[in-house]
mmCIF file of C-alpha atoms in Angstrom:
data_model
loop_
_atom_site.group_PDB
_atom_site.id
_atom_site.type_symbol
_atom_site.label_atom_id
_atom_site.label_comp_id
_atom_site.label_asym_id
_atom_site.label_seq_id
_atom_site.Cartn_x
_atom_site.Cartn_y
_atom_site.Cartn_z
ATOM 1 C CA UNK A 1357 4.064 10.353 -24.727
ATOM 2 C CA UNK A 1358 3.748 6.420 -24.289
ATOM 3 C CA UNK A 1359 1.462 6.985 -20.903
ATOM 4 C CA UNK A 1360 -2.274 6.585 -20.966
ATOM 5 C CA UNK A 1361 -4.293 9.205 -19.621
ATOM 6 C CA UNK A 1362 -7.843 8.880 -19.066
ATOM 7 C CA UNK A 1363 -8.911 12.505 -19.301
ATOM 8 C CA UNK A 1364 -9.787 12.888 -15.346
ATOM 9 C CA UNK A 1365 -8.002 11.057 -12.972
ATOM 10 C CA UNK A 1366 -6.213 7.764 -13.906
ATOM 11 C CA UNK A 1367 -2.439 7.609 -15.515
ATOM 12 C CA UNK A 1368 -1.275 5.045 -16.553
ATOM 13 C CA UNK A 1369 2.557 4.587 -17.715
ATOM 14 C CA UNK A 1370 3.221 0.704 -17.464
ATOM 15 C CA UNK A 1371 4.970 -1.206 -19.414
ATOM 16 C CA UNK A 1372 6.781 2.542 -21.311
ATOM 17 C CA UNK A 1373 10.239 1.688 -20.731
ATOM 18 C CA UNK A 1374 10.407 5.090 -18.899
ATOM 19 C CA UNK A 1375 13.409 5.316 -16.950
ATOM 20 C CA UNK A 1376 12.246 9.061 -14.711
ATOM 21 C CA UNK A 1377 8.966 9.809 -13.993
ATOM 22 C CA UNK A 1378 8.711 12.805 -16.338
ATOM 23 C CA UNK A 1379 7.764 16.294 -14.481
ATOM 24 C CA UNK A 1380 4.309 17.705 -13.491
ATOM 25 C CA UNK A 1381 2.519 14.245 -14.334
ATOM 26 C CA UNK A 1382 1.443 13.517 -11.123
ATOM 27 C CA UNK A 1383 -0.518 17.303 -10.418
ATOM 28 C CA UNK A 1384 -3.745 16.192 -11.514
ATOM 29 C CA UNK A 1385 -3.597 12.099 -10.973
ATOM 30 C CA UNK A 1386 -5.567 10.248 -8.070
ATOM 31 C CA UNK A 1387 -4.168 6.440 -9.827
ATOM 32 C CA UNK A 1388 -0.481 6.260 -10.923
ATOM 33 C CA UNK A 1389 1.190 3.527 -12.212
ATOM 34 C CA UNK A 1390 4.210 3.252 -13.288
ATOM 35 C CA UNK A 1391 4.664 -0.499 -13.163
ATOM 36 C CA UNK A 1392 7.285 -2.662 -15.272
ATOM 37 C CA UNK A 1393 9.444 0.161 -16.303
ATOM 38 C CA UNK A 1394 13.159 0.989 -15.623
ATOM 39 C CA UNK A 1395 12.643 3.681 -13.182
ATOM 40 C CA UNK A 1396 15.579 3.824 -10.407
ATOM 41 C CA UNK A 1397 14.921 6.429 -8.839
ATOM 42 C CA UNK A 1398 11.754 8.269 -7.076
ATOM 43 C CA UNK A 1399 11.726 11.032 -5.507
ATOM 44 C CA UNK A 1400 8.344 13.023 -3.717
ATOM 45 C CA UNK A 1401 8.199 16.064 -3.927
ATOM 46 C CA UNK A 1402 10.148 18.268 -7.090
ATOM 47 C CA UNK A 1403 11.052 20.774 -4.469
ATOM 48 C CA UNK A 1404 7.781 23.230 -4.919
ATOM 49 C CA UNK A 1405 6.119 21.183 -2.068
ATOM 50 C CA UNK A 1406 2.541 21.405 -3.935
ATOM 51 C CA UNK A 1407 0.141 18.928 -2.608
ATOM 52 C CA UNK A 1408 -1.431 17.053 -4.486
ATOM 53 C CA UNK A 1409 -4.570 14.505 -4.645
ATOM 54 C CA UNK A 1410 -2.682 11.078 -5.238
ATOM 55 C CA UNK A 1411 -4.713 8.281 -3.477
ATOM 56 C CA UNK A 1412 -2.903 5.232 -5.430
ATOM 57 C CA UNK A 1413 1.045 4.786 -6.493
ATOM 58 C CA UNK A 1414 1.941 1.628 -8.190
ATOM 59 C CA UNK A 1415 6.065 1.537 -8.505
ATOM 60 C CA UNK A 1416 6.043 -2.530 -8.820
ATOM 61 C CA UNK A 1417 8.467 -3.881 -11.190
ATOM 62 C CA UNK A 1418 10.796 -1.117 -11.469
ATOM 63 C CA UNK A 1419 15.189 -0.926 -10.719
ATOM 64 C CA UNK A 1420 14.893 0.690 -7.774
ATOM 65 C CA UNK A 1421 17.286 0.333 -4.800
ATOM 66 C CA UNK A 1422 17.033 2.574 -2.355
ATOM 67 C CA UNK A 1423 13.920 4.870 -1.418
ATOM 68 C CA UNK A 1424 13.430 7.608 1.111
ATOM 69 C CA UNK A 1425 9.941 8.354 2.098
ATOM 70 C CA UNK A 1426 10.979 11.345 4.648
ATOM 71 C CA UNK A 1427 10.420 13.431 1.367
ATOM 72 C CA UNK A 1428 6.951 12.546 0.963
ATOM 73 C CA UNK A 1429 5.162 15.413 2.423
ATOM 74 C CA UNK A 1430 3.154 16.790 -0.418
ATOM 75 C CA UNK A 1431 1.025 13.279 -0.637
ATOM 76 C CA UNK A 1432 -1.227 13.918 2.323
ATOM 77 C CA UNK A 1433 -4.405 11.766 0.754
ATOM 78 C CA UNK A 1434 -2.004 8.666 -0.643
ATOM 79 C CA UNK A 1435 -3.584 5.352 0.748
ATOM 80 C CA UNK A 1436 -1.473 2.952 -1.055
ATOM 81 C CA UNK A 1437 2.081 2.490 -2.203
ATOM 82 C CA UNK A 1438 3.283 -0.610 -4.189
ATOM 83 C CA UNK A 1439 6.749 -1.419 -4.512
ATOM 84 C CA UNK A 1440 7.004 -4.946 -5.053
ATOM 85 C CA UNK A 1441 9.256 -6.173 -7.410
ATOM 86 C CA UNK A 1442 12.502 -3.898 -7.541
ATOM 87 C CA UNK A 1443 15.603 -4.026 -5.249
ATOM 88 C CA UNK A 1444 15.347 -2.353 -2.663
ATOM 89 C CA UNK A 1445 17.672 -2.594 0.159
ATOM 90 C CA UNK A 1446 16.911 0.497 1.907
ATOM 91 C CA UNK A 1447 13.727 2.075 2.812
ATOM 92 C CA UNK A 1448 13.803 5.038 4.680
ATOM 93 C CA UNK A 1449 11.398 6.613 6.669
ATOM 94 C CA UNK A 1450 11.692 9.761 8.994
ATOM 95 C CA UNK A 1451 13.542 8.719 11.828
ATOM 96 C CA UNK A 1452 13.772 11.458 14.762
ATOM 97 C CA UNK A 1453 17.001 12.873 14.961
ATOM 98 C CA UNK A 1454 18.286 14.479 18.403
ATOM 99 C CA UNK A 1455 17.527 18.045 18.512
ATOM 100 C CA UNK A 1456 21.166 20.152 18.213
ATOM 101 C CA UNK A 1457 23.002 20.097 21.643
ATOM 102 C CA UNK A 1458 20.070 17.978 22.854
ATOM 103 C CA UNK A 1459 19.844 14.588 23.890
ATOM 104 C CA UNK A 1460 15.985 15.216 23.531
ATOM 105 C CA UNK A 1461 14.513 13.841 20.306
ATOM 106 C CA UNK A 1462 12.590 16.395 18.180
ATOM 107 C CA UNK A 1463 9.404 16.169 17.541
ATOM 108 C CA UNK A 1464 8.505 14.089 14.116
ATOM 109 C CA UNK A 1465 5.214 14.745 12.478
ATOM 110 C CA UNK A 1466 3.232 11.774 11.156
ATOM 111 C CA UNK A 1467 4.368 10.888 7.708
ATOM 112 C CA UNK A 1468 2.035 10.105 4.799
ATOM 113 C CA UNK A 1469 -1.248 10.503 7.172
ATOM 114 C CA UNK A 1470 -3.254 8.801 4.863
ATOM 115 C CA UNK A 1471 -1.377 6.084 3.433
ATOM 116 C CA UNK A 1472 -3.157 2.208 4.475
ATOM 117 C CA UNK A 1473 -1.255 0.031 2.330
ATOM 118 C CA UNK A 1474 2.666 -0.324 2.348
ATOM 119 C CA UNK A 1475 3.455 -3.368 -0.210
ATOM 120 C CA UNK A 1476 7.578 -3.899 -0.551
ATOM 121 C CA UNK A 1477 7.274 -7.998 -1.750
ATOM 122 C CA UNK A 1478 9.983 -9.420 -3.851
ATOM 123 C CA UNK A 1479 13.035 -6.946 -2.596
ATOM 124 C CA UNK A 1480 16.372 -7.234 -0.873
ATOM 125 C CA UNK A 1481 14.920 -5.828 2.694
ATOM 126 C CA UNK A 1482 17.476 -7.738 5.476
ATOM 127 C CA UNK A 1483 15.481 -5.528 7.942
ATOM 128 C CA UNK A 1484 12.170 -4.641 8.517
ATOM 129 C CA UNK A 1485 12.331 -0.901 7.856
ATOM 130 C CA UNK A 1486 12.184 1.356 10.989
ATOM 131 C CA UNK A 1487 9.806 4.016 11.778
ATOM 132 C CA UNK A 1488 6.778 2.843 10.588
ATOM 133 C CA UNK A 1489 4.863 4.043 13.022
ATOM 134 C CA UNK A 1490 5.346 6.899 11.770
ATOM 135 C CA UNK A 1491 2.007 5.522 9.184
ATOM 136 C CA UNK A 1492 -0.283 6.426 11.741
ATOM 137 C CA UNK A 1493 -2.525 5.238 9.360
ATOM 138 C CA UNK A 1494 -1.299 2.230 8.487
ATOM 139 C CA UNK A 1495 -3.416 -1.050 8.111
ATOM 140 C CA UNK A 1496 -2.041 -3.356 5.792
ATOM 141 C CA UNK A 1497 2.076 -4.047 5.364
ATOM 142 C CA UNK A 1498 3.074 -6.911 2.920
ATOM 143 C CA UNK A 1499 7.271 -8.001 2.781
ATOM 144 C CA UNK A 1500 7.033 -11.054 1.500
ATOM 145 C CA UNK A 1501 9.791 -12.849 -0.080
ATOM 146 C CA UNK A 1502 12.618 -9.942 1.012
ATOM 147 C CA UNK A 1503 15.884 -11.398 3.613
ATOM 148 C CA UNK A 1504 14.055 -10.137 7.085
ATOM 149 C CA UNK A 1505 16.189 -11.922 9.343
ATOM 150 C CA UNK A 1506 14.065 -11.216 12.978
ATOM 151 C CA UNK A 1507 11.716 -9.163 13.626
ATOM 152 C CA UNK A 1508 12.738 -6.320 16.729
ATOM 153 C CA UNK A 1509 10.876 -5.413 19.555
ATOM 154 C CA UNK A 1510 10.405 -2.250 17.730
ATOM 155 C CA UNK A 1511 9.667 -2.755 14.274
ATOM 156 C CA UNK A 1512 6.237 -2.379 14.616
ATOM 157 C CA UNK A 1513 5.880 -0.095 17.496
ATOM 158 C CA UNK A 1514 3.111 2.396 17.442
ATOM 159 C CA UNK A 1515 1.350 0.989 14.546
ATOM 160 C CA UNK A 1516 -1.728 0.895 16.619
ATOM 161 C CA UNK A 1517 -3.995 0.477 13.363
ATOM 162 C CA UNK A 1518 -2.030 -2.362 12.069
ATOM 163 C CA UNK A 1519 -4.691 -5.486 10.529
ATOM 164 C CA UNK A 1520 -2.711 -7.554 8.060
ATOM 165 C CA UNK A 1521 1.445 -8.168 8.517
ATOM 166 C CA UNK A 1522 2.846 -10.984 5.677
ATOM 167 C CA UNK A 1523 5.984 -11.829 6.357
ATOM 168 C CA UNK A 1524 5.865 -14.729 4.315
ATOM 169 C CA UNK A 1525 9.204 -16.301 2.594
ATOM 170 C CA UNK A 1526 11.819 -14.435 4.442
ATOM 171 C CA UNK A 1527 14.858 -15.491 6.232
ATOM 172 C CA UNK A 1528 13.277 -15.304 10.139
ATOM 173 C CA UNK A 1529 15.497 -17.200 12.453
ATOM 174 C CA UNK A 1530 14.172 -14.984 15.956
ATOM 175 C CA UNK A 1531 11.029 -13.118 16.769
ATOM 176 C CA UNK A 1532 11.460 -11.196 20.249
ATOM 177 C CA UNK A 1533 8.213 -12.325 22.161
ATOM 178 C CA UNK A 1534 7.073 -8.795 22.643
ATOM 179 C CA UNK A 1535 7.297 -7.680 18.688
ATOM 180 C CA UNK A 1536 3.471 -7.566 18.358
ATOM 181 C CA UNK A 1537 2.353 -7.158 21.897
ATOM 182 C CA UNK A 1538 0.815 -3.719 21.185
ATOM 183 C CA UNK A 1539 -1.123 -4.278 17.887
ATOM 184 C CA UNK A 1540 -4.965 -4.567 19.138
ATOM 185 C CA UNK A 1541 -6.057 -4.482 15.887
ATOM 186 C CA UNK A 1542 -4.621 -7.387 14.082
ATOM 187 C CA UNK A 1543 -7.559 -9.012 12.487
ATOM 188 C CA UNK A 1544 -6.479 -10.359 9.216
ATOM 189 C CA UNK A 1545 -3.688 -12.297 9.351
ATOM 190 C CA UNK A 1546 0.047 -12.487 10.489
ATOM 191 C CA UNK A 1547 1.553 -14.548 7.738
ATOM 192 C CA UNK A 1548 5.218 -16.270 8.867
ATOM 193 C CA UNK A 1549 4.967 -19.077 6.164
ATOM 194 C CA UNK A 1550 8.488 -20.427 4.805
ATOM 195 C CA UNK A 1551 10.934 -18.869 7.227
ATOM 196 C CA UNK A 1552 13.679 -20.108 9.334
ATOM 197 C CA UNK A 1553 12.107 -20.258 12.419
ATOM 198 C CA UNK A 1554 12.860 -23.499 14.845
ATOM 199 C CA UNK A 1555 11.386 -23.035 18.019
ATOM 200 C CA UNK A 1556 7.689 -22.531 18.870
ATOM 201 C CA UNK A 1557 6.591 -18.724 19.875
ATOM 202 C CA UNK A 1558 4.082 -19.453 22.890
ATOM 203 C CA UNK A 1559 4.954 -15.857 24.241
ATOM 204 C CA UNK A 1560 3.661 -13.849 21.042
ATOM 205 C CA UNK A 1561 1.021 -16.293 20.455
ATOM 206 C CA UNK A 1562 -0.033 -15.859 23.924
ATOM 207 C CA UNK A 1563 -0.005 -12.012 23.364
ATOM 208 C CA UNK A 1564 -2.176 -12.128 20.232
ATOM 209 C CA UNK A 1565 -5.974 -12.277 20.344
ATOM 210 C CA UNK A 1566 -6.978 -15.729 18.194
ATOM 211 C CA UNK A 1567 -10.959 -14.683 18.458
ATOM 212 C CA UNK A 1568 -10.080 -12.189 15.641
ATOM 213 C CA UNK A 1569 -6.583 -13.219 14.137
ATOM 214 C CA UNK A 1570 -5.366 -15.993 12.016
ATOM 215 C CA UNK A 1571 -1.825 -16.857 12.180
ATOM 216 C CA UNK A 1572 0.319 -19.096 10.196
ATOM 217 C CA UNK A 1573 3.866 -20.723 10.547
ATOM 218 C CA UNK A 1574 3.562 -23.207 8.196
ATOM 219 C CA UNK A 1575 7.097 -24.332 6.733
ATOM 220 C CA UNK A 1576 9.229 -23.545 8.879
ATOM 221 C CA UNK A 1577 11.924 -25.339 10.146
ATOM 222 C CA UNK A 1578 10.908 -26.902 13.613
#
């Protein structure tokens, strides 16, 4: 009853103390938010598996820990998610599981085809969560201030539309040389501010094209 609803499109529950996100409210919505509540939980789809027109979900400030986005396939038009601000630990996308019997992996369909913007600042990530290239569409991904410890060969593979990666204020010790090799379309900025890193990376520098990207490693620890 707190939430603000603009007639059309736009809901708007922040700041309601609201501890679920009560049922049916997101049918009609293209803007959520939900921001600065006590919400621990989220879960996609309420098992009818409607879709529905969501563009923008704002989930900042909340209490939640853990998040599964394999559940997400009724949001096939959401272009950004924010979850800064909670505690998350785990975020899970749809990893490929081996088929029964198999040692072939199934085949995974792209999850959240629309979504652009992935924002998970201010959490308790200790890894940079796996399968996002599953985000085929996928431009912008902000984990600032989390407890990243290195980023993986694979953590970004197959995010071929990937722009703008912050990084900023983790705990990076070790960045394998190859880790953004394959992202032509970095243009914005890869942002490795206040890390732990001590040795210069003239392999991924190398890799990265500096006509179009800016890069910084300011304090650090080298």
């Amino acid at each position: 009853s707190d939430c603000r609803w603009d007639g059309e499109f736009l809901l708007n529950c922040s700041f309601t103390r609201i501890s679920t996100i009560p049922e049916d409210v997101l049918e009609t919505a293209i803007t959520a938010d939900f921001s600065y509540n006590n919400i621990k939980t989220f879960l996609c789809t309420d098992g009818r598996n409607e879709e529905r027109i969501l563009k923008h979900l704002n989930l900042s400030n909340n209490l939640i820990s853990e998040l599964s986005l394999s559940t997400c396939r009724n949001l096939p038009v959401l272009e950004t998610l924010n979850l800064n601000g909670n505690a998350i630990h785990t975020l899970t996308l749809d990893i490929p599981m081996p088929a029964h019997g198999s040692k072939k992996y199934r085949k995974v369909d792209c999850l959240l085809p629309a979504l652009k913007v992935l924002s998970v600042e201010r959490n308790n990530l200790n890894t940079v969560p796996r399968g996002l290239g599953l985000l085929q569409s996928l431009q912008t991904v902000h984990m600032s201030s989390n407890g990243i410890q290195q980023i993986d060969v694979n953590d970004f593979q197959n995010c071929s539309q990937l722009k703008d990666i912050n990084l900023q204020n983790n705990k990076i010790t070790k960045i394998h040389p190859d880790a953004f090799r394959d992202l032509n379309k970095l243009q914005v900025i890869v942002d490795l501010r206040e890390n732990a890193l001590t040795m210069p990376l003239p392999q991924i520098l190398i890799s990265l094209n500096f006509f179009q990207l800016e890069v910084d490693l300011s304090n650090n620890a080298w």
